[in-house]
Coordinates of C-alpha atoms in Angstrom, one line a residue:
X263 CA -84.8 -93.8 -171.6
X264 CA -85.0 -93.6 -167.8
X265 CA -81.9 -94.4 -165.9
X266 CA -81.3 -97.2 -163.4
X267 CA -82.2 -95.7 -160.0
X268 CA -81.3 -98.5 -157.7
X269 CA -78.6 -101.2 -157.8
X270 CA -77.6 -103.8 -155.3
X271 CA -74.1 -103.6 -153.9
X272 CA -71.5 -106.3 -154.6
X273 CA -71.6 -107.5 -151.0
X274 CA -75.5 -107.7 -151.1
X275 CA -75.3 -109.7 -154.3
X276 CA -72.7 -112.1 -152.8
X277 CA -74.9 -112.6 -149.7
X278 CA -78.2 -113.1 -151.7
X279 CA -79.5 -116.5 -152.5
X280 CA -79.3 -116.0 -156.2
X281 CA -75.8 -114.7 -155.8
X282 CA -74.8 -117.9 -154.0
X283 CA -76.4 -120.0 -156.7
X284 CA -74.3 -118.1 -159.3
X285 CA -71.1 -118.7 -157.4
X286 CA -71.9 -122.3 -157.1
X287 CA -72.3 -122.7 -160.8
X288 CA -69.6 -120.4 -161.9
X289 CA -71.9 -117.8 -163.5
X290 CA -70.4 -114.3 -163.3
X291 CA -73.2 -111.9 -164.3
X292 CA -77.0 -111.6 -164.3
X293 CA -77.4 -111.7 -168.1
X294 CA -75.2 -114.8 -168.2
X295 CA -77.5 -116.5 -165.7
X296 CA -80.6 -115.6 -167.6
X297 CA -79.1 -116.7 -170.9
X298 CA -77.9 -120.1 -169.4
X299 CA -81.3 -120.7 -167.8
X300 CA -83.0 -120.2 -171.2
X301 CA -80.4 -122.1 -173.3
X302 CA -80.5 -125.1 -170.9
X303 CA -83.7 -125.1 -168.9
X304 CA -83.3 -128.7 -167.8
X305 CA -80.0 -127.8 -166.2
X306 CA -81.4 -124.8 -164.5
X307 CA -84.5 -126.4 -163.0
X308 CA -82.6 -129.5 -161.8
X309 CA -79.9 -127.3 -160.3
X310 CA -82.5 -125.1 -158.6
X311 CA -84.2 -128.2 -157.0
X312 CA -80.8 -129.3 -155.6
X313 CA -79.6 -125.9 -154.5
X314 CA -82.8 -125.2 -152.6
X315 CA -83.1 -128.7 -151.2
X316 CA -86.7 -129.2 -152.4
X317 CA -87.6 -132.6 -150.9
X318 CA -88.6 -135.0 -153.6
X319 CA -89.4 -138.3 -151.9
X320 CA -88.6 -140.1 -155.1
X321 CA -86.2 -138.8 -157.7
X322 CA -87.4 -137.9 -161.1
X323 CA -86.2 -139.8 -164.2
X324 CA -86.0 -136.6 -166.4
X325 CA -86.6 -133.0 -165.9
X326 CA -88.8 -132.2 -168.9
X327 CA -90.9 -134.1 -171.4
X328 CA -92.6 -132.6 -174.5
X329 CA -93.8 -135.9 -175.9
X330 CA -97.3 -134.5 -176.2
X331 CA -96.1 -131.1 -177.5
X332 CA -95.1 -127.9 -175.7
X333 CA -98.7 -127.2 -174.8
X334 CA -98.9 -130.3 -172.6
X335 CA -95.3 -130.4 -171.3
X336 CA -94.6 -132.4 -168.1
X337 CA -91.9 -131.8 -165.6
X338 CA -89.9 -134.0 -163.1
X339 CA -91.3 -137.2 -164.6
X340 CA -91.8 -140.1 -162.2
X341 CA -90.8 -137.8 -159.3
X342 CA -92.7 -137.8 -156.0
X343 CA -93.2 -134.4 -154.3
X344 CA -95.9 -133.0 -152.0
X345 CA -96.2 -129.3 -151.8
X346 CA -97.1 -129.4 -148.1
X347 CA -94.0 -131.3 -147.2
X348 CA -91.9 -128.8 -149.1
X349 CA -93.5 -126.0 -147.2
X350 CA -94.0 -127.3 -143.7
X351 CA -92.7 -130.7 -142.7
X352 CA -89.1 -130.2 -143.5
X353 CA -88.9 -126.9 -141.7
X354 CA -90.8 -128.4 -138.7
X355 CA -88.0 -130.9 -138.4
X356 CA -85.2 -128.4 -139.0
X357 CA -86.4 -125.2 -137.2
X358 CA -89.5 -126.3 -135.2
X359 CA -89.7 -123.3 -132.9
X360 CA -89.3 -120.7 -135.7
X361 CA -92.4 -118.6 -136.5
X362 CA -94.1 -119.9 -139.7
X363 CA -97.3 -117.9 -139.9
X364 CA -98.4 -114.7 -138.2
X365 CA -101.9 -113.6 -138.8
X366 CA -103.2 -110.1 -138.2
X367 CA -106.9 -109.3 -138.2
X368 CA -108.5 -106.0 -139.0
X369 CA -109.1 -105.3 -135.3
X370 CA -105.3 -105.5 -134.8
X371 CA -105.2 -108.9 -132.9
X372 CA -102.5 -111.3 -133.9
X373 CA -102.0 -115.1 -134.0
X374 CA -98.5 -116.8 -134.3
X375 CA -97.8 -120.4 -135.3
X376 CA -94.4 -122.0 -135.2
X377 CA -93.4 -124.5 -137.9
X378 CA -94.0 -127.3 -135.4
X379 CA -97.5 -125.9 -134.6
X380 CA -98.3 -125.4 -138.3
X381 CA -97.2 -128.9 -139.2
X382 CA -99.4 -130.3 -136.4
X383 CA -102.5 -128.4 -137.5
X384 CA -102.0 -129.2 -141.2
X385 CA -101.6 -133.0 -140.6
X386 CA -104.6 -133.0 -138.2
X387 CA -106.9 -131.1 -140.6
X388 CA -105.7 -133.4 -143.3
X389 CA -106.7 -136.4 -141.2
X390 CA -110.0 -134.9 -140.4
X391 CA -110.8 -134.2 -144.1
X392 CA -109.8 -137.7 -144.9
X393 CA -112.1 -139.1 -142.2
X394 CA -114.9 -137.0 -143.7
X395 CA -114.5 -138.8 -147.0
X396 CA -112.1 -136.4 -148.9
X397 CA -109.9 -138.6 -151.1
X398 CA -106.8 -138.0 -153.2
X399 CA -107.8 -136.0 -156.3
X400 CA -110.9 -134.6 -154.8
X401 CA -111.5 -130.8 -155.0
X402 CA -111.9 -128.8 -151.8
X403 CA -113.2 -125.3 -152.0
X404 CA -111.9 -122.8 -149.4
X405 CA -113.9 -119.6 -148.5
X406 CA -111.8 -118.1 -145.8
X407 CA -110.2 -114.6 -145.5
X408 CA -106.4 -114.4 -145.7
X409 CA -105.4 -115.8 -142.4
X410 CA -103.5 -118.7 -140.7
X411 CA -106.7 -120.8 -141.2
X412 CA -106.5 -120.1 -144.9
X413 CA -102.9 -121.2 -145.0
X414 CA -103.6 -124.3 -142.9
X415 CA -106.4 -125.2 -145.3
X416 CA -104.3 -124.8 -148.4
X417 CA -101.5 -127.0 -147.0
X418 CA -103.9 -129.6 -145.5
X419 CA -105.6 -130.1 -148.8
X420 CA -102.2 -130.5 -150.6
X421 CA -101.1 -132.8 -147.7
X422 CA -103.8 -135.4 -148.6
X423 CA -103.3 -135.1 -152.3
X424 CA -106.6 -133.3 -152.9
X425 CA -107.1 -130.1 -155.1
X426 CA -107.3 -126.7 -153.4
X427 CA -109.9 -124.4 -154.9
X428 CA -109.5 -121.0 -153.3
X429 CA -112.5 -118.6 -153.4
X430 CA -112.0 -114.8 -152.8
X431 CA -113.5 -114.0 -149.4
X432 CA -115.2 -110.9 -150.9
X433 CA -117.3 -112.9 -153.4
X434 CA -121.1 -113.1 -153.3
X435 CA -123.1 -116.3 -153.9
X436 CA -123.1 -116.1 -157.7
X437 CA -119.3 -115.9 -158.1
X438 CA -118.9 -118.8 -155.6
X439 CA -121.4 -120.9 -157.4
X440 CA -119.4 -120.4 -160.7
X441 CA -116.4 -121.9 -158.9
X442 CA -118.3 -124.8 -157.5
X443 CA -120.1 -125.9 -160.6
X444 CA -117.0 -127.1 -162.5
X445 CA -114.9 -129.0 -160.0
X446 CA -117.8 -130.3 -158.0
X447 CA -115.9 -130.2 -154.6
X448 CA -116.1 -133.0 -152.2
X449 CA -116.0 -130.5 -149.4
X450 CA -115.8 -126.8 -148.6
X451 CA -114.0 -125.0 -145.7
X452 CA -115.9 -121.8 -144.9
X453 CA -115.5 -119.1 -142.3
X454 CA -118.6 -118.3 -140.2
X455 CA -118.0 -114.7 -140.9
X456 CA -115.5 -111.9 -140.6
X457 CA -115.2 -108.1 -140.3
X458 CA -114.2 -106.0 -143.3
X459 CA -114.0 -102.2 -143.1
X460 CA -115.8 -102.5 -139.8
X461 CA -118.8 -104.3 -141.1
X462 CA -119.6 -107.9 -140.4
X463 CA -119.6 -110.2 -143.5
X464 CA -122.0 -113.1 -143.1
X465 CA -119.8 -115.6 -144.8
X466 CA -121.6 -118.8 -143.9
X467 CA -124.9 -117.5 -145.2
X468 CA -123.2 -116.5 -148.5
X469 CA -121.6 -120.0 -148.7
X470 CA -124.9 -121.8 -148.0
X471 CA -126.6 -119.8 -150.8
X472 CA -123.8 -120.7 -153.2
X473 CA -123.9 -124.4 -152.2
X474 CA -127.7 -124.6 -152.7
X475 CA -127.4 -122.9 -156.2
X476 CA -124.6 -125.4 -157.1
X477 CA -126.8 -128.4 -156.2
X478 CA -125.5 -129.1 -152.8
X479 CA -122.3 -130.3 -151.1
X480 CA -121.6 -133.3 -148.9
X481 CA -119.3 -131.7 -146.3
X482 CA -118.7 -128.2 -145.0
X483 CA -116.1 -127.5 -142.3
X484 CA -117.0 -124.2 -140.5
X485 CA -114.2 -122.1 -139.2
X486 CA -115.3 -120.0 -136.1
X487 CA -113.5 -117.0 -137.4
X488 CA -115.8 -114.4 -136.1
X489 CA -116.9 -116.3 -133.0
X490 CA -120.6 -115.9 -134.0
X491 CA -123.2 -117.7 -131.9
X492 CA -125.9 -117.6 -134.5
X493 CA -124.1 -119.3 -137.4
X494 CA -126.6 -121.2 -139.6
X495 CA -126.0 -125.0 -139.4
X496 CA -126.9 -128.0 -141.4
X497 CA -126.8 -131.1 -139.3
X498 CA -125.0 -134.0 -140.9
X499 CA -123.3 -131.8 -143.4
X500 CA -121.6 -129.1 -141.3
X501 CA -118.7 -129.8 -139.1
X502 CA -116.8 -127.7 -136.6
X503 CA -113.2 -126.7 -137.5
X504 CA -112.1 -127.2 -134.0
X505 CA -113.6 -130.7 -133.9
X506 CA -112.0 -131.6 -137.2
X507 CA -108.6 -130.3 -135.9
X508 CA -108.8 -132.9 -133.1
X509 CA -108.5 -135.7 -135.6
X510 CA -105.5 -138.0 -135.7
X511 CA -102.7 -136.7 -137.9
X512 CA -101.9 -138.4 -141.2
X513 CA -98.8 -138.7 -143.2
X514 CA -98.5 -136.6 -146.4
X515 CA -99.8 -138.4 -149.5
X516 CA -97.2 -139.8 -151.9
X517 CA -98.2 -137.4 -154.7
X518 CA -96.6 -137.4 -158.1
X519 CA -95.0 -134.3 -159.5
X520 CA -97.8 -134.1 -162.1
X521 CA -100.7 -134.6 -159.6
X522 CA -103.0 -131.6 -159.4
X523 CA -102.8 -129.5 -156.3
X524 CA -104.4 -126.1 -157.1
X525 CA -107.4 -125.1 -159.3
X526 CA -107.0 -121.3 -159.6
X527 CA -109.7 -119.4 -161.4
X528 CA -108.7 -116.4 -163.5
X529 CA -110.1 -113.0 -162.7
X530 CA -112.2 -113.0 -165.8
X531 CA -111.1 -109.7 -167.2
X532 CA -111.7 -111.0 -170.7
X533 CA -114.7 -113.3 -170.3
X534 CA -115.9 -116.2 -168.2
X535 CA -113.4 -117.2 -165.5
X536 CA -111.1 -120.2 -166.5
X537 CA -110.0 -122.8 -164.0
X538 CA -106.2 -123.2 -164.3
X539 CA -104.8 -126.5 -163.1
X540 CA -101.5 -126.5 -161.3
X541 CA -99.5 -129.5 -160.0
X542 CA -97.3 -130.4 -157.0
X543 CA -94.0 -130.5 -158.8
X544 CA -94.2 -127.6 -161.2
X545 CA -95.9 -125.2 -158.9
X546 CA -93.7 -125.9 -155.8
X547 CA -90.4 -125.7 -157.7
X548 CA -91.3 -122.5 -159.7
X549 CA -92.6 -120.6 -156.6
X550 CA -89.8 -121.8 -154.4
X551 CA -87.3 -120.5 -157.1
X552 CA -89.0 -117.2 -157.3
X553 CA -89.1 -116.7 -153.6
X554 CA -85.4 -117.5 -153.3
X555 CA -84.0 -115.8 -156.4
X556 CA -86.4 -112.9 -156.9
X557 CA -87.5 -112.1 -153.3
X558 CA -84.4 -113.4 -151.6
X559 CA -86.6 -115.2 -149.1
X560 CA -85.0 -117.4 -146.4
X561 CA -85.2 -118.5 -142.8
X562 CA -85.6 -115.4 -140.5
X563 CA -87.4 -113.4 -143.1
X564 CA -91.0 -112.1 -142.6
X565 CA -92.9 -111.8 -145.9
X566 CA -96.4 -110.7 -146.8
X567 CA -98.5 -109.8 -149.8
X568 CA -101.6 -107.8 -149.2
X569 CA -103.9 -110.2 -150.9
X570 CA -106.3 -113.1 -150.6
X571 CA -106.1 -116.8 -151.4
X572 CA -108.6 -116.2 -154.2
X573 CA -105.9 -114.3 -156.2
X574 CA -102.8 -116.3 -157.3
X575 CA -100.6 -114.1 -155.1
X576 CA -102.2 -115.8 -152.0
X577 CA -100.8 -119.2 -152.9
X578 CA -97.7 -117.5 -154.4
X579 CA -96.6 -115.8 -151.1
X580 CA -97.6 -118.8 -149.0
X581 CA -95.6 -121.3 -151.2
X582 CA -92.7 -119.0 -152.0
X583 CA -92.3 -118.0 -148.4
X584 CA -92.8 -121.2 -146.6
X585 CA -90.8 -123.4 -149.0
X586 CA -87.8 -121.2 -148.3
X587 CA -88.3 -121.3 -144.5
X588 CA -89.5 -117.7 -144.2
X589 CA -92.4 -116.6 -142.0
X590 CA -95.6 -115.6 -143.9
X591 CA -97.6 -112.8 -142.4
X592 CA -101.2 -112.6 -143.3
X593 CA -103.7 -109.7 -143.1
X594 CA -107.5 -110.2 -143.4
X595 CA -108.5 -106.5 -143.6
X596 CA -108.4 -103.5 -146.0
X597 CA -104.9 -101.9 -146.3
X598 CA -106.3 -98.4 -145.8
X599 CA -108.7 -99.1 -143.0
X600 CA -109.4 -97.7 -140.4
X601 CA -106.8 -95.1 -141.5
X602 CA -104.7 -94.7 -144.7
X603 CA -101.5 -95.6 -142.8
X604 CA -102.7 -99.2 -142.1
X605 CA -100.3 -100.9 -144.7
X606 CA -97.3 -99.0 -143.3
X607 CA -98.2 -99.7 -139.7
X608 CA -98.7 -103.4 -140.5
X609 CA -95.3 -103.6 -142.2
X610 CA -93.6 -101.9 -139.3
X611 CA -95.4 -103.8 -136.6
X612 CA -94.2 -107.2 -137.9
X613 CA -90.8 -106.1 -139.1
X614 CA -91.5 -107.3 -142.6
X615 CA -88.6 -107.8 -144.9
X616 CA -90.8 -108.1 -148.0
X617 CA -94.2 -106.4 -148.6
X618 CA -96.2 -107.1 -151.8
X619 CA -98.6 -104.5 -153.0
X620 CA -100.3 -103.5 -156.3
X621 CA -100.1 -100.2 -158.3
X622 CA -103.8 -99.7 -157.8
X623 CA -103.4 -99.7 -154.0
X624 CA -100.5 -97.2 -154.2
X625 CA -102.6 -95.0 -156.5
X626 CA -105.3 -95.0 -153.8
X627 CA -102.9 -94.3 -151.0
X628 CA -100.8 -91.6 -152.7
X629 CA -103.4 -88.8 -152.3
X630 CA -103.1 -89.2 -148.5
X631 CA -99.4 -88.2 -148.7
X632 CA -96.1 -89.9 -147.7
X633 CA -96.4 -88.2 -144.3
X634 CA -98.8 -91.0 -143.2
X635 CA -96.0 -93.5 -143.7
X636 CA -93.3 -91.4 -142.1
X637 CA -94.1 -92.2 -138.4
X638 CA -93.7 -96.0 -139.1
X639 CA -90.3 -97.7 -139.0
X640 CA -89.9 -99.4 -142.3
X641 CA -86.2 -100.0 -141.8
X642 CA -86.6 -103.9 -141.9
X643 CA -88.0 -103.8 -145.5
X644 CA -85.5 -105.0 -148.1
X645 CA -88.0 -104.9 -151.0
X646 CA -91.5 -104.1 -152.2
X647 CA -93.2 -106.7 -154.5
X648 CA -95.5 -105.4 -157.1
X649 CA -98.0 -106.9 -159.6
X650 CA -101.5 -106.6 -160.8
X651 CA -101.4 -103.7 -163.4
X652 CA -98.7 -101.7 -165.2
X653 CA -97.3 -98.9 -163.2
X654 CA -97.8 -95.2 -164.0
X655 CA -94.6 -93.3 -163.3
X656 CA -95.9 -90.9 -160.7
X657 CA -97.3 -93.5 -158.2
X658 CA -94.1 -95.6 -158.8
X659 CA -91.8 -92.7 -157.9
X660 CA -94.1 -91.8 -154.9
X661 CA -93.6 -95.3 -153.4
X662 CA -89.9 -95.5 -154.2
X663 CA -88.8 -92.0 -153.3
X664 CA -91.3 -90.7 -150.8
X665 CA -92.2 -93.9 -148.9
X666 CA -89.2 -96.1 -149.5
X667 CA -86.7 -93.2 -149.3
X668 CA -84.9 -94.6 -152.4
X669 CA -83.6 -97.4 -150.2
X670 CA -86.2 -100.1 -150.9
X671 CA -86.3 -101.5 -154.4
X672 CA -89.6 -102.3 -156.1
X673 CA -89.5 -105.9 -157.4
X674 CA -92.0 -105.3 -160.2
X675 CA -93.2 -108.6 -161.7
X676 CA -95.9 -109.9 -164.0
X677 CA -97.3 -113.3 -164.9
X678 CA -100.8 -114.6 -164.3
X679 CA -103.0 -117.2 -162.9
X680 CA -102.3 -119.6 -165.8
X681 CA -98.6 -118.9 -165.5
X682 CA -98.5 -120.0 -161.9
X683 CA -95.9 -117.4 -161.3
X684 CA -93.9 -114.8 -163.2
X685 CA -93.0 -114.3 -166.8
X686 CA -91.1 -111.1 -166.2
X687 CA -89.4 -109.8 -163.0
X688 CA -87.2 -106.9 -162.0
X689 CA -84.0 -108.1 -160.3
X690 CA -81.8 -106.1 -157.8
X691 CA -78.8 -107.7 -159.6
X692 CA -79.9 -106.2 -162.9
X693 CA -80.8 -102.9 -161.3
X694 CA -84.2 -101.2 -161.0
X695 CA -85.6 -98.8 -163.6
X696 CA -88.9 -96.9 -162.8
X697 CA -92.0 -98.9 -163.9
X698 CA -89.8 -101.6 -165.6
X699 CA -90.3 -105.3 -165.1
X700 CA -86.5 -105.9 -165.6
X701 CA -86.6 -108.8 -168.0
X702 CA -87.5 -112.5 -168.3
X703 CA -87.7 -114.4 -165.1
X704 CA -85.1 -117.1 -164.9
X705 CA -86.1 -120.1 -167.1
X706 CA -88.8 -118.1 -168.9
X707 CA -88.2 -117.9 -172.7
X708 CA -90.1 -114.6 -173.1
X709 CA -90.1 -112.7 -176.3
X710 CA -91.9 -109.6 -177.8
X711 CA -93.6 -110.4 -181.2
X712 CA -94.6 -108.1 -184.0
X713 CA -97.8 -108.5 -185.9
X714 CA -96.2 -111.1 -188.1
X715 CA -95.0 -113.2 -185.2
X716 CA -91.4 -112.1 -185.5
X717 CA -89.3 -111.2 -182.3
X718 CA -88.7 -107.5 -181.6
X719 CA -85.4 -106.4 -180.1
X720 CA -84.4 -103.6 -177.9
X721 CA -85.8 -100.2 -179.1
X722 CA -87.9 -101.9 -181.9
X723 CA -91.3 -100.9 -180.5
X724 CA -94.3 -102.5 -178.8
X725 CA -95.5 -106.0 -179.5
X726 CA -97.2 -109.1 -178.0
X727 CA -95.6 -110.7 -175.0
X728 CA -95.1 -114.3 -175.7
X729 CA -93.3 -117.4 -174.4
X730 CA -91.4 -119.8 -176.7
X731 CA -90.6 -122.7 -174.3
X732 CA -92.6 -124.4 -171.5
X733 CA -91.8 -123.9 -167.8
X734 CA -92.6 -125.8 -164.7
X735 CA -95.4 -123.6 -163.3
X736 CA -97.5 -123.4 -166.4
X737 CA -101.1 -124.6 -166.2
X738 CA -101.8 -128.1 -167.2
X739 CA -104.9 -126.8 -169.0
X740 CA -108.3 -125.4 -168.0
X741 CA -110.6 -127.6 -165.9
X742 CA -112.8 -129.5 -168.3
X743 CA -111.9 -127.2 -171.2
X744 CA -108.7 -128.4 -172.9
X745 CA -109.7 -126.9 -176.3
X746 CA -110.4 -123.5 -174.7
X747 CA -106.9 -123.6 -173.2
X748 CA -105.3 -124.3 -176.6
X749 CA -107.4 -121.6 -178.3
X750 CA -106.6 -118.9 -175.6
X751 CA -102.8 -119.2 -175.6
X752 CA -101.5 -121.5 -178.4
X753 CA -103.6 -120.8 -181.4
X754 CA -102.1 -117.5 -182.7
X755 CA -98.4 -118.5 -183.2
X756 CA -97.7 -122.2 -183.6
X757 CA -95.7 -123.6 -180.7
X758 CA -95.7 -120.3 -178.9
X759 CA -97.8 -119.1 -175.8
X760 CA -99.2 -115.6 -176.6
X761 CA -100.1 -114.0 -173.3
X762 CA -102.3 -111.1 -174.3
X763 CA -100.1 -108.2 -173.0
X764 CA -98.4 -105.5 -174.9
X765 CA -94.7 -105.3 -174.1
X766 CA -91.5 -103.5 -175.2
X767 CA -87.8 -103.7 -174.6
X768 CA -85.8 -100.5 -174.2
X769 CA -82.3 -100.0 -175.6
X770 CA -80.7 -101.1 -172.3
X771 CA -82.6 -104.4 -172.3
X772 CA -85.2 -103.5 -169.7
X773 CA -88.8 -104.7 -170.3
X774 CA -92.1 -102.8 -170.0
X775 CA -95.7 -103.7 -170.2
X776 CA -98.3 -101.5 -171.8
X777 CA -101.7 -103.1 -170.9
X778 CA -103.8 -105.9 -172.3
X779 CA -103.5 -106.3 -176.1
X780 CA -107.3 -106.8 -176.2
X781 CA -107.7 -103.3 -174.7
X782 CA -105.8 -101.6 -177.5
X783 CA -107.5 -98.5 -179.0
X784 CA -107.4 -97.6 -182.6
X785 CA -107.7 -93.8 -182.9
X786 CA -107.9 -92.6 -186.6
X787 CA -105.7 -95.6 -187.6
X788 CA -103.2 -95.1 -184.8
X789 CA -103.0 -98.0 -182.2
X790 CA -102.4 -97.0 -178.6
X791 CA -102.8 -98.6 -175.3
X792 CA -105.2 -97.4 -172.6
X793 CA -102.3 -97.1 -170.1
X794 CA -100.8 -94.2 -172.1
X795 CA -104.1 -92.2 -171.5
X796 CA -104.4 -93.3 -167.8
X797 CA -100.8 -92.5 -167.0
X798 CA -101.4 -88.9 -168.0
X799 CA -104.5 -88.7 -166.0
X800 CA -103.2 -90.3 -162.8
X801 CA -100.1 -88.1 -162.9
X802 CA -102.4 -85.3 -161.7
X803 CA -102.6 -85.0 -157.9
X804 CA -106.4 -84.6 -158.2
X805 CA -106.9 -88.1 -159.9
X806 CA -106.8 -91.4 -158.0
X807 CA -107.3 -93.8 -160.9
X808 CA -108.6 -93.9 -164.4
X809 CA -109.8 -96.2 -167.1
X810 CA -109.6 -95.4 -170.8
X811 CA -111.9 -97.3 -173.3
X812 CA -112.8 -97.0 -176.9
X813 CA -116.2 -95.8 -178.0
X814 CA -117.6 -95.4 -181.6
X815 CA -116.9 -92.1 -183.4
X816 CA -118.3 -91.1 -186.8
X817 CA -115.1 -89.4 -187.9
X818 CA -112.3 -91.3 -186.3
X819 CA -114.0 -94.7 -186.2
X820 CA -113.0 -95.0 -182.5
X821 CA -112.6 -92.3 -179.9
X822 CA -111.6 -92.4 -176.3
X823 CA -113.7 -92.0 -173.2
X824 CA -111.7 -91.8 -170.0
X825 CA -113.4 -92.5 -166.6
X826 CA -111.7 -90.8 -163.8
X827 CA -112.0 -91.2 -160.0
X828 CA -111.3 -87.8 -158.4
X829 CA -109.1 -87.4 -155.4
X830 CA -110.7 -86.0 -152.2
X831 CA -111.0 -82.2 -152.5
X832 CA -110.6 -82.2 -156.3
X833 CA -112.4 -79.4 -158.3
X834 CA -115.0 -81.5 -160.0
X835 CA -116.2 -78.8 -162.2
X836 CA -112.7 -78.1 -163.7
X837 CA -111.3 -81.6 -163.6
X838 CA -112.8 -83.0 -166.9
X839 CA -111.5 -80.1 -169.0
X840 CA -108.1 -80.2 -167.3
X841 CA -107.7 -83.9 -168.0
X842 CA -108.8 -83.5 -171.6
X843 CA -106.3 -80.7 -172.0
X844 CA -103.5 -82.6 -170.4
X845 CA -104.1 -85.6 -172.7
X846 CA -104.2 -83.4 -175.9
X847 CA -100.9 -81.7 -174.8
X848 CA -99.1 -84.9 -173.9
X849 CA -100.4 -87.3 -176.6
X850 CA -101.4 -85.0 -179.3
X851 CA -104.6 -83.3 -180.4
X852 CA -105.8 -86.4 -182.2
X853 CA -106.0 -88.1 -178.9
X854 CA -108.1 -85.6 -177.1
X855 CA -110.8 -87.7 -175.4
X856 CA -114.4 -87.6 -176.6
X857 CA -115.5 -87.7 -173.0
X858 CA -114.0 -87.4 -169.5
X859 CA -116.4 -88.9 -167.0
X860 CA -116.1 -88.5 -163.2
X861 CA -117.0 -91.7 -161.3
X862 CA -116.9 -92.6 -157.6
X863 CA -115.0 -95.9 -158.3
X864 CA -114.0 -98.3 -161.1
X865 CA -114.8 -102.0 -161.3
X866 CA -111.8 -104.1 -160.3
X867 CA -110.9 -107.7 -159.8
X868 CA -109.4 -108.9 -156.6
X869 CA -106.0 -108.8 -158.4
X870 CA -106.5 -105.1 -158.8
X871 CA -107.0 -105.2 -162.5
X872 CA -109.5 -102.6 -163.8
X873 CA -112.2 -104.4 -165.8
X874 CA -112.2 -102.1 -168.9
X875 CA -114.4 -104.4 -170.8
X876 CA -117.1 -103.8 -168.2
X877 CA -116.5 -100.1 -168.2
X878 CA -116.8 -100.0 -172.0
X879 CA -120.0 -102.1 -172.0
X880 CA -121.7 -99.9 -169.4
X881 CA -120.6 -96.8 -171.3
X882 CA -122.2 -98.1 -174.5
X883 CA -125.3 -99.4 -172.7
X884 CA -124.5 -103.0 -173.4
X885 CA -124.6 -106.2 -171.3
X886 CA -121.4 -106.2 -169.3
X887 CA -121.3 -110.0 -169.3
X888 CA -119.8 -112.1 -166.5
X889 CA -119.3 -110.1 -163.3
X890 CA -118.5 -112.8 -160.9
X891 CA -114.9 -111.7 -160.4
X892 CA -115.7 -108.2 -159.3
X893 CA -114.3 -107.1 -155.9
X894 CA -116.4 -104.0 -155.9
X895 CA -119.8 -104.5 -157.7
X896 CA -121.1 -101.3 -156.2
X897 CA -118.9 -99.4 -158.6
X898 CA -121.2 -100.3 -161.5
X899 CA -123.9 -98.0 -160.2
X900 CA -121.7 -95.0 -161.0
X901 CA -121.0 -95.7 -164.6
X902 CA -123.8 -94.7 -167.1
X903 CA -124.1 -94.7 -170.9
X904 CA -122.4 -91.9 -172.7
X905 CA -124.8 -89.8 -174.9

């Protein structure tokens, strides 16, 4: 078992927000707090609301109701809360001149809004949307890069009680149409265009094509993000962002805790994307808690996640940051453009205290060396956040040791779009182990189940990650597909949410993930996750990333094909044999791959998940199915059927 490599000091714990919460409630240790939050979740979530001062405008009559079963649990019954008020209005009153949002563009230009300025823009955009006919409960699609405008849009939609439908700014018309067909939005907010990797993206044309394919839309608010003068325009339907922002401000809608606020589509790694419904009360409270107790966000902090509103981490960082009075710093470009030090330069420039990344990004940056980070002052950073895929040890150590100088802990966390937040999260109070997710997030009754649905304890092996009790941030179902929601998560073990990830607990009580359970390989009767193959491959300095998939084999039934992206300068002639030999030596001769295929890139979702089902389908010459969630569709051209 690996050792704990980083632990918070006693003084740091005492000063932290979760440390102060523990002191307030007489809880002495982290395990005690986790145990109490699981044994009495109603106490924990009520105490969290009060400790963080989350502004319910009408008190709830009870914290949790399971009258319709765990699957349809409701939280903070009869309570009134608006996500926008929790994130903006209360801080505009308390600290009006503090920075709330800083936006950096790919060209290096910056925009800063104070809480007072953000509150004004949110209430005016909300008023403008209302004047254009958007009512409480209507869906509003937003197709804008990660920016202050995206943050304003999210909060304004919440402000009037409408439902925010974020669309990844890198999507093409087909993917956008998929996300318009279900909720039938009353309006869309779309950028006219933006620059990514030095190239102009004609966002308005893409939006128009999607709108036409979806059967039309009544209202489009066009953000002059790129300043184009040739933006296509439909009179009567299209409205200027600047004109709409001149509308009279309106008060926040008196939304109930169970009123929908966010329709977040899954990345579609296992099939057609699903629209997960989230609500004002549960989402706000869960994300505020995570920002405070996992990220230690508070007034004066500057927090960022290199993401997009189209991935759950966009709403996560916005809500978790602003609800705790921190300044959210957005970035609309690629974190390795125009040079591989861009992410580190960004963190240093804005004196970030928290920077969220993905293991996939670090694997891509690692071949450029830690020396590209060295010139940048990262002394303000207190933590890295991490999610998207399980870590391989070598990239984890590179970030922790070579970039963070063993000073900055990696808060590795995992949840999902349907979770609304985290199931598992590393905690500085517990201590940090390489690649570990620490343990269950507060209030999350996570377990690891064997094939018969029985819990596995520390050191008892790998099983299915599951959740035995409801939590505030859980989806209230899939939009228009309640049966699909029940079938996806609740059908395998009665009364238990089965998440679809392999997990294990080491003998010290630290949790690990081992990839998606539906990606599991069965080699000559031995079950093994793709992450074990991929970890061996990416540990080599000449490999950037890898995807292992199962292919038919006459002898073994199933064999492994591993698709490898070589690092710059790699010896492409020797690499396949070297990878195969490393796998045989590390995992055993039975796991020598049937094929090692070099490819220029691997298909990924915006959340940095490698789409192994797509890789496998292409390798077998089959139809890859739904591709609307791909961030990099050009990658498909490099994957060919295996002979």
